[in-house]
Amino acid sequence: MSVDTPEELEGLQRVGRVVAETIAAVREAAVPGVTTAELDAIAEAVFERHGARSGPILTYDYPGSICLSIDDEIVHGIPGSRVLRAGQLLTIDVAAELDGFHADAATTIAIGEPSPEADRLLAAGRRALAAGIEAARPGATLRDVGAAIEATVEWDGFHVARELTGHGIGRKMHEPPTVFNWPAPFEEASERLTEGLVFTIEPMITAGDPQFAAAADGWTIRSLDGARSTHEEHTVMVRRGGALVLTDSVA
């Protein structure tokens, strides 16, 4: 969507804060011995406290309040009986709706102390997200955003899963435009960014071959070669002087 009024911005900021609070609560509880179902229940409790609803359930009838993906699972891992172990990587992906507005964010964390290799991957994901946000300025194109992301990822020695993208968001969980994580040659990637445009920036990168496939559950996307992955995401609004991150806890 494109923000046209202060009331729309306020609504997006409210739901963005719910998403940020949910990620923080799940992150704090994500320790060895906890199940992903227990983490999902924590997220559901945060939603209920604010009167928010799960975006994936509302939009797609997804079998969990949030997505929780482990190691080689790039996105859409289903919460359940799996017990977290030290050394694993966990992606916490939260989308929520509140009063007709949607926001979406994700982060990947280590359970316990990360290995040096895992720490490099996590840092690369954070840098890629920051590069994409920095490129999201009025007059730039979506291709500029994708180019900034992929250049950062490749500099760090990793790979973008190109077919996985960000998206417009606001009145719905998924709206136009498609936000590529690479300098896609498609016409839609040449769209110029205008003030007020709201979308997600979400680099999804792997430590190995960027090819992936859907798991048997029909939801989870995992790397074909078993390489670990990271997924960092924010919902942002384009504005002069730099994008406003709506899923930051202080937005």
mmCIF file of C-alpha atoms in Angstrom:
data_model
loop_
_atom_site.group_PDB
_atom_site.id
_atom_site.type_symbol
_atom_site.label_atom_id
_atom_site.label_comp_id
_atom_site.label_asym_id
_atom_site.label_seq_id
_atom_site.Cartn_x
_atom_site.Cartn_y
_atom_site.Cartn_z
ATOM 1 C CA MET A 1 0.000 0.000 0.000
ATOM 2 C CA SER A 2 0.945 3.632 -0.124
ATOM 3 C CA VAL A 3 0.434 5.678 3.021
ATOM 4 C CA ASP A 4 -1.697 8.742 2.343
ATOM 5 C CA THR A 5 -2.786 9.858 5.818
ATOM 6 C CA PRO A 6 -1.346 10.137 9.351
ATOM 7 C CA GLU A 7 -4.006 7.692 10.492
ATOM 8 C CA GLU A 8 -2.755 5.037 8.075
ATOM 9 C CA LEU A 9 0.810 5.519 9.248
ATOM 10 C CA GLU A 10 -0.299 5.262 12.866
ATOM 11 C CA GLY A 11 -2.154 2.016 12.123
ATOM 12 C CA LEU A 12 0.898 0.502 10.434
ATOM 13 C CA GLN A 13 3.142 1.570 13.307
ATOM 14 C CA ARG A 14 0.806 -0.036 15.842
ATOM 15 C CA VAL A 15 0.801 -3.410 14.124
ATOM 16 C CA GLY A 16 4.520 -3.077 13.480
ATOM 17 C CA ARG A 17 5.129 -2.733 17.213
ATOM 18 C CA VAL A 18 3.076 -5.872 17.853
ATOM 19 C CA VAL A 19 5.252 -7.781 15.389
ATOM 20 C CA ALA A 20 8.435 -6.451 17.018
ATOM 21 C CA GLU A 21 7.190 -7.333 20.504
ATOM 22 C CA THR A 22 6.261 -10.833 19.371
ATOM 23 C CA ILE A 23 9.682 -11.479 17.881
ATOM 24 C CA ALA A 24 11.358 -10.202 21.058
ATOM 25 C CA ALA A 25 9.225 -12.471 23.275
ATOM 26 C CA VAL A 26 9.850 -15.557 21.149
ATOM 27 C CA ARG A 27 13.548 -14.775 20.874
ATOM 28 C CA GLU A 28 13.914 -14.554 24.648
ATOM 29 C CA ALA A 29 12.206 -17.915 25.124
ATOM 30 C CA ALA A 30 14.139 -19.721 22.355
ATOM 31 C CA VAL A 31 16.567 -21.798 24.415
ATOM 32 C CA PRO A 32 17.653 -25.445 24.278
ATOM 33 C CA GLY A 33 14.865 -27.787 25.388
ATOM 34 C CA VAL A 34 11.946 -25.608 24.273
ATOM 35 C CA THR A 35 9.619 -26.865 21.540
ATOM 36 C CA THR A 36 8.585 -24.760 18.585
ATOM 37 C CA ALA A 37 4.948 -25.280 19.636
ATOM 38 C CA GLU A 38 5.724 -23.605 22.961
ATOM 39 C CA LEU A 39 7.252 -20.662 21.116
ATOM 40 C CA ASP A 40 4.188 -20.442 18.874
ATOM 41 C CA ALA A 41 1.973 -20.273 21.973
ATOM 42 C CA ILE A 42 4.023 -17.340 23.250
ATOM 43 C CA ALA A 43 3.437 -15.525 19.970
ATOM 44 C CA GLU A 44 -0.285 -16.263 20.104
ATOM 45 C CA ALA A 45 -0.440 -14.819 23.624
ATOM 46 C CA VAL A 46 1.183 -11.565 22.479
ATOM 47 C CA PHE A 47 -1.318 -11.283 19.623
ATOM 48 C CA GLU A 48 -4.232 -11.869 21.971
ATOM 49 C CA ARG A 49 -2.980 -9.260 24.423
ATOM 50 C CA HIS A 50 -3.049 -6.621 21.700
ATOM 51 C CA GLY A 51 -6.171 -7.801 19.891
ATOM 52 C CA ALA A 52 -4.077 -8.736 16.858
ATOM 53 C CA ARG A 53 -4.424 -11.752 14.588
ATOM 54 C CA SER A 54 -1.902 -14.012 12.883
ATOM 55 C CA GLY A 55 -1.412 -12.919 9.294
ATOM 56 C CA PRO A 56 -0.598 -16.435 8.028
ATOM 57 C CA ILE A 57 -3.692 -17.926 9.659
ATOM 58 C CA LEU A 58 -5.951 -15.094 8.517
ATOM 59 C CA THR A 59 -4.642 -15.096 4.951
ATOM 60 C CA TYR A 60 -3.663 -18.709 4.252
ATOM 61 C CA ASP A 61 -5.105 -20.839 7.080
ATOM 62 C CA TYR A 62 -1.515 -21.666 8.040
ATOM 63 C CA PRO A 63 -1.126 -24.310 10.793
ATOM 64 C CA GLY A 64 0.550 -22.016 13.337
ATOM 65 C CA SER A 65 0.496 -18.437 14.577
ATOM 66 C CA ILE A 66 4.021 -17.781 13.286
ATOM 67 C CA CYS A 67 6.620 -19.546 11.146
ATOM 68 C CA LEU A 68 9.585 -21.161 12.915
ATOM 69 C CA SER A 69 12.262 -22.577 10.631
ATOM 70 C CA ILE A 70 15.354 -24.505 11.746
ATOM 71 C CA ASP A 71 18.787 -24.723 10.076
ATOM 72 C CA ASP A 72 18.254 -25.688 6.397
ATOM 73 C CA GLU A 73 14.591 -24.595 6.489
ATOM 74 C CA ILE A 74 14.639 -21.240 4.731
ATOM 75 C CA VAL A 75 11.029 -20.189 5.386
ATOM 76 C CA HIS A 76 7.574 -21.354 6.513
ATOM 77 C CA GLY A 77 8.616 -23.990 9.037
ATOM 78 C CA ILE A 78 5.571 -25.218 10.983
ATOM 79 C CA PRO A 79 5.602 -25.028 14.812
ATOM 80 C CA GLY A 80 5.231 -28.379 16.500
ATOM 81 C CA SER A 81 6.874 -30.916 18.782
ATOM 82 C CA ARG A 82 10.451 -30.320 17.677
ATOM 83 C CA VAL A 83 12.775 -29.550 20.578
ATOM 84 C CA LEU A 84 15.401 -26.868 20.077
ATOM 85 C CA ARG A 85 19.026 -27.926 20.515
ATOM 86 C CA ALA A 86 22.131 -25.869 21.185
ATOM 87 C CA GLY A 87 23.919 -24.961 17.968
ATOM 88 C CA GLN A 88 20.817 -24.794 15.792
ATOM 89 C CA LEU A 89 19.721 -21.715 13.870
ATOM 90 C CA LEU A 90 16.094 -20.640 14.288
ATOM 91 C CA THR A 91 14.235 -18.209 12.051
ATOM 92 C CA ILE A 92 11.376 -16.385 13.771
ATOM 93 C CA ASP A 93 8.991 -15.056 11.107
ATOM 94 C CA VAL A 94 6.018 -13.038 12.384
ATOM 95 C CA ALA A 95 3.187 -11.453 10.427
ATOM 96 C CA ALA A 96 0.231 -9.858 12.191
ATOM 97 C CA GLU A 97 -2.973 -7.949 11.479
ATOM 98 C CA LEU A 98 -4.385 -5.271 13.759
ATOM 99 C CA ASP A 99 -7.346 -2.996 12.989
ATOM 100 C CA GLY A 100 -7.104 -3.724 9.259
ATOM 101 C CA PHE A 101 -3.341 -3.182 8.919
ATOM 102 C CA HIS A 102 -0.641 -5.802 8.362
ATOM 103 C CA ALA A 103 3.088 -5.950 9.147
ATOM 104 C CA ASP A 104 5.699 -8.670 8.725
ATOM 105 C CA ALA A 105 9.243 -9.201 10.035
ATOM 106 C CA ALA A 106 11.730 -11.996 10.630
ATOM 107 C CA THR A 107 15.103 -12.677 12.173
ATOM 108 C CA THR A 108 17.387 -15.684 12.465
ATOM 109 C CA ILE A 109 19.092 -16.431 15.765
ATOM 110 C CA ALA A 110 21.434 -19.053 17.180
ATOM 111 C CA ILE A 111 20.239 -21.381 19.911
ATOM 112 C CA GLY A 112 23.025 -21.082 22.454
ATOM 113 C CA GLU A 113 26.429 -19.950 21.209
ATOM 114 C CA PRO A 114 26.798 -19.933 17.410
ATOM 115 C CA SER A 115 29.774 -21.515 15.697
ATOM 116 C CA PRO A 116 32.103 -19.096 13.854
ATOM 117 C CA GLU A 117 30.568 -20.243 10.553
ATOM 118 C CA ALA A 118 27.026 -19.686 11.814
ATOM 119 C CA ASP A 119 27.981 -16.296 13.200
ATOM 120 C CA ARG A 120 29.281 -15.266 9.761
ATOM 121 C CA LEU A 121 26.017 -16.348 8.136
ATOM 122 C CA LEU A 122 23.881 -14.511 10.679
ATOM 123 C CA ALA A 123 25.928 -11.329 10.279
ATOM 124 C CA ALA A 124 25.651 -11.560 6.495
ATOM 125 C CA GLY A 125 21.875 -11.702 6.738
ATOM 126 C CA ARG A 126 21.760 -8.622 8.919
ATOM 127 C CA ARG A 127 24.084 -6.711 6.594
ATOM 128 C CA ALA A 128 22.017 -7.688 3.559
ATOM 129 C CA LEU A 129 18.839 -6.388 5.180
ATOM 130 C CA ALA A 130 20.545 -3.129 6.141
ATOM 131 C CA ALA A 131 21.816 -2.692 2.571
ATOM 132 C CA GLY A 132 18.334 -3.189 1.153
ATOM 133 C CA ILE A 133 16.814 -0.699 3.573
ATOM 134 C CA GLU A 134 19.496 1.862 2.765
ATOM 135 C CA ALA A 135 18.723 1.524 -0.962
ATOM 136 C CA ALA A 136 14.964 2.025 -0.477
ATOM 137 C CA ARG A 137 14.729 5.741 -1.223
ATOM 138 C CA PRO A 138 12.350 7.819 -3.343
ATOM 139 C CA GLY A 139 13.361 7.665 -7.002
ATOM 140 C CA ALA A 140 15.330 4.431 -6.661
ATOM 141 C CA THR A 141 13.972 1.253 -8.217
ATOM 142 C CA LEU A 142 13.141 -2.124 -6.756
ATOM 143 C CA ARG A 143 16.072 -3.396 -8.836
ATOM 144 C CA ASP A 144 18.359 -1.067 -6.879
ATOM 145 C CA VAL A 145 17.140 -2.629 -3.640
ATOM 146 C CA GLY A 146 17.759 -6.143 -4.938
ATOM 147 C CA ALA A 147 21.188 -5.232 -6.301
ATOM 148 C CA ALA A 148 22.260 -3.822 -2.950
ATOM 149 C CA ILE A 149 21.121 -6.988 -1.187
ATOM 150 C CA GLU A 150 22.774 -9.491 -3.504
ATOM 151 C CA ALA A 151 26.045 -7.568 -3.746
ATOM 152 C CA THR A 152 26.302 -7.590 0.043
ATOM 153 C CA VAL A 153 25.458 -11.288 0.282
ATOM 154 C CA GLU A 154 27.966 -12.312 -2.375
ATOM 155 C CA TRP A 155 30.677 -10.141 -0.830
ATOM 156 C CA ASP A 156 30.196 -12.169 2.346
ATOM 157 C CA GLY A 157 30.499 -15.428 0.407
ATOM 158 C CA PHE A 158 26.871 -16.569 0.540
ATOM 159 C CA HIS A 159 23.983 -16.836 -1.932
ATOM 160 C CA VAL A 160 20.514 -15.342 -2.302
ATOM 161 C CA ALA A 161 17.643 -17.759 -2.832
ATOM 162 C CA ARG A 162 16.450 -15.722 -5.797
ATOM 163 C CA GLU A 163 12.951 -17.138 -6.164
ATOM 164 C CA LEU A 164 12.046 -16.068 -2.620
ATOM 165 C CA THR A 165 11.067 -12.416 -2.398
ATOM 166 C CA GLY A 166 9.708 -9.591 -0.338
ATOM 167 C CA HIS A 167 6.308 -8.080 -1.077
ATOM 168 C CA GLY A 168 4.019 -5.135 -0.701
ATOM 169 C CA ILE A 169 2.010 -5.082 2.506
ATOM 170 C CA GLY A 170 -0.436 -2.891 4.397
ATOM 171 C CA ARG A 171 -4.129 -3.570 3.951
ATOM 172 C CA LYS A 172 -3.319 -7.183 3.079
ATOM 173 C CA MET A 173 -0.488 -9.459 4.121
ATOM 174 C CA HIS A 174 0.710 -9.784 0.526
ATOM 175 C CA GLU A 175 0.248 -6.986 -2.002
ATOM 176 C CA PRO A 176 2.184 -5.728 -5.032
ATOM 177 C CA PRO A 177 5.008 -5.069 -5.655
ATOM 178 C CA THR A 178 7.304 -8.083 -5.665
ATOM 179 C CA VAL A 179 10.566 -7.112 -3.967
ATOM 180 C CA PHE A 180 13.419 -9.145 -5.433
ATOM 181 C CA ASN A 181 16.602 -9.829 -3.496
ATOM 182 C CA TRP A 182 18.710 -9.529 -6.639
ATOM 183 C CA PRO A 183 18.821 -7.130 -9.620
ATOM 184 C CA ALA A 184 16.046 -8.933 -11.488
ATOM 185 C CA PRO A 185 15.723 -7.986 -15.176
ATOM 186 C CA PHE A 186 11.936 -8.122 -15.064
ATOM 187 C CA GLU A 187 9.928 -5.030 -15.926
ATOM 188 C CA GLU A 188 8.283 -4.915 -12.498
ATOM 189 C CA ALA A 189 11.716 -4.525 -10.889
ATOM 190 C CA SER A 190 12.124 -1.198 -12.711
ATOM 191 C CA GLU A 191 9.308 0.358 -10.663
ATOM 192 C CA ARG A 192 10.367 3.633 -9.077
ATOM 193 C CA LEU A 193 9.901 3.944 -5.343
ATOM 194 C CA THR A 194 7.614 6.740 -4.216
ATOM 195 C CA GLU A 195 7.170 8.319 -0.809
ATOM 196 C CA GLY A 196 4.730 6.393 1.344
ATOM 197 C CA LEU A 197 5.125 3.040 -0.438
ATOM 198 C CA VAL A 198 5.139 0.172 2.085
ATOM 199 C CA PHE A 199 6.733 -3.222 1.484
ATOM 200 C CA THR A 200 8.897 -5.871 3.097
ATOM 201 C CA ILE A 201 12.601 -6.262 2.497
ATOM 202 C CA GLU A 202 13.612 -9.814 3.349
ATOM 203 C CA PRO A 203 16.848 -11.352 2.116
ATOM 204 C CA MET A 204 16.809 -15.135 2.389
ATOM 205 C CA ILE A 205 20.297 -16.524 1.948
ATOM 206 C CA THR A 206 22.032 -19.874 2.202
ATOM 207 C CA ALA A 207 25.525 -21.034 3.064
ATOM 208 C CA GLY A 208 25.497 -23.482 0.150
ATOM 209 C CA ASP A 209 23.662 -23.983 -3.127
ATOM 210 C CA PRO A 210 20.698 -21.557 -3.281
ATOM 211 C CA GLN A 211 18.365 -24.165 -4.788
ATOM 212 C CA PHE A 212 15.442 -25.199 -2.599
ATOM 213 C CA ALA A 213 12.296 -27.311 -2.538
ATOM 214 C CA ALA A 214 9.054 -27.633 -0.598
ATOM 215 C CA ALA A 215 8.990 -30.252 2.127
ATOM 216 C CA ALA A 216 6.359 -32.975 2.378
ATOM 217 C CA ASP A 217 4.251 -30.845 4.741
ATOM 218 C CA GLY A 218 3.420 -28.530 1.837
ATOM 219 C CA TRP A 219 4.626 -25.407 3.640
ATOM 220 C CA THR A 220 8.263 -25.611 4.657
ATOM 221 C CA ILE A 221 10.868 -24.482 2.117
ATOM 222 C CA ARG A 222 14.326 -25.969 2.665
ATOM 223 C CA SER A 223 17.663 -25.934 0.874
ATOM 224 C CA LEU A 224 18.225 -28.883 -1.451
ATOM 225 C CA ASP A 225 21.773 -29.525 -0.254
ATOM 226 C CA GLY A 226 20.972 -29.210 3.452
ATOM 227 C CA ALA A 227 22.925 -25.973 3.833
ATOM 228 C CA ARG A 228 21.876 -23.688 6.651
ATOM 229 C CA SER A 229 20.081 -20.452 5.891
ATOM 230 C CA THR A 230 19.158 -17.107 7.347
ATOM 231 C CA HIS A 231 16.142 -14.839 6.847
ATOM 232 C CA GLU A 232 16.056 -11.220 7.972
ATOM 233 C CA GLU A 233 13.031 -9.025 7.295
ATOM 234 C CA HIS A 234 11.451 -5.679 8.105
ATOM 235 C CA THR A 235 8.370 -3.854 6.873
ATOM 236 C CA VAL A 236 9.455 -0.421 5.668
ATOM 237 C CA MET A 237 7.906 2.765 4.315
ATOM 238 C CA VAL A 238 9.765 4.773 1.692
ATOM 239 C CA ARG A 239 10.418 8.372 2.686
ATOM 240 C CA ARG A 240 12.905 11.140 2.032
ATOM 241 C CA GLY A 241 15.966 10.890 4.223
ATOM 242 C CA GLY A 242 15.750 7.110 4.477
ATOM 243 C CA ALA A 243 13.157 4.368 4.829
ATOM 244 C CA LEU A 244 11.082 4.210 8.013
ATOM 245 C CA VAL A 245 11.282 0.730 9.547
ATOM 246 C CA LEU A 246 7.759 -0.014 10.767
ATOM 247 C CA THR A 247 8.615 -3.283 12.524
ATOM 248 C CA ASP A 248 11.270 -1.760 14.735
ATOM 249 C CA SER A 249 10.263 -1.756 18.408
ATOM 250 C CA VAL A 250 10.541 2.049 18.494
ATOM 251 C CA ALA A 251 8.663 2.732 15.227
#
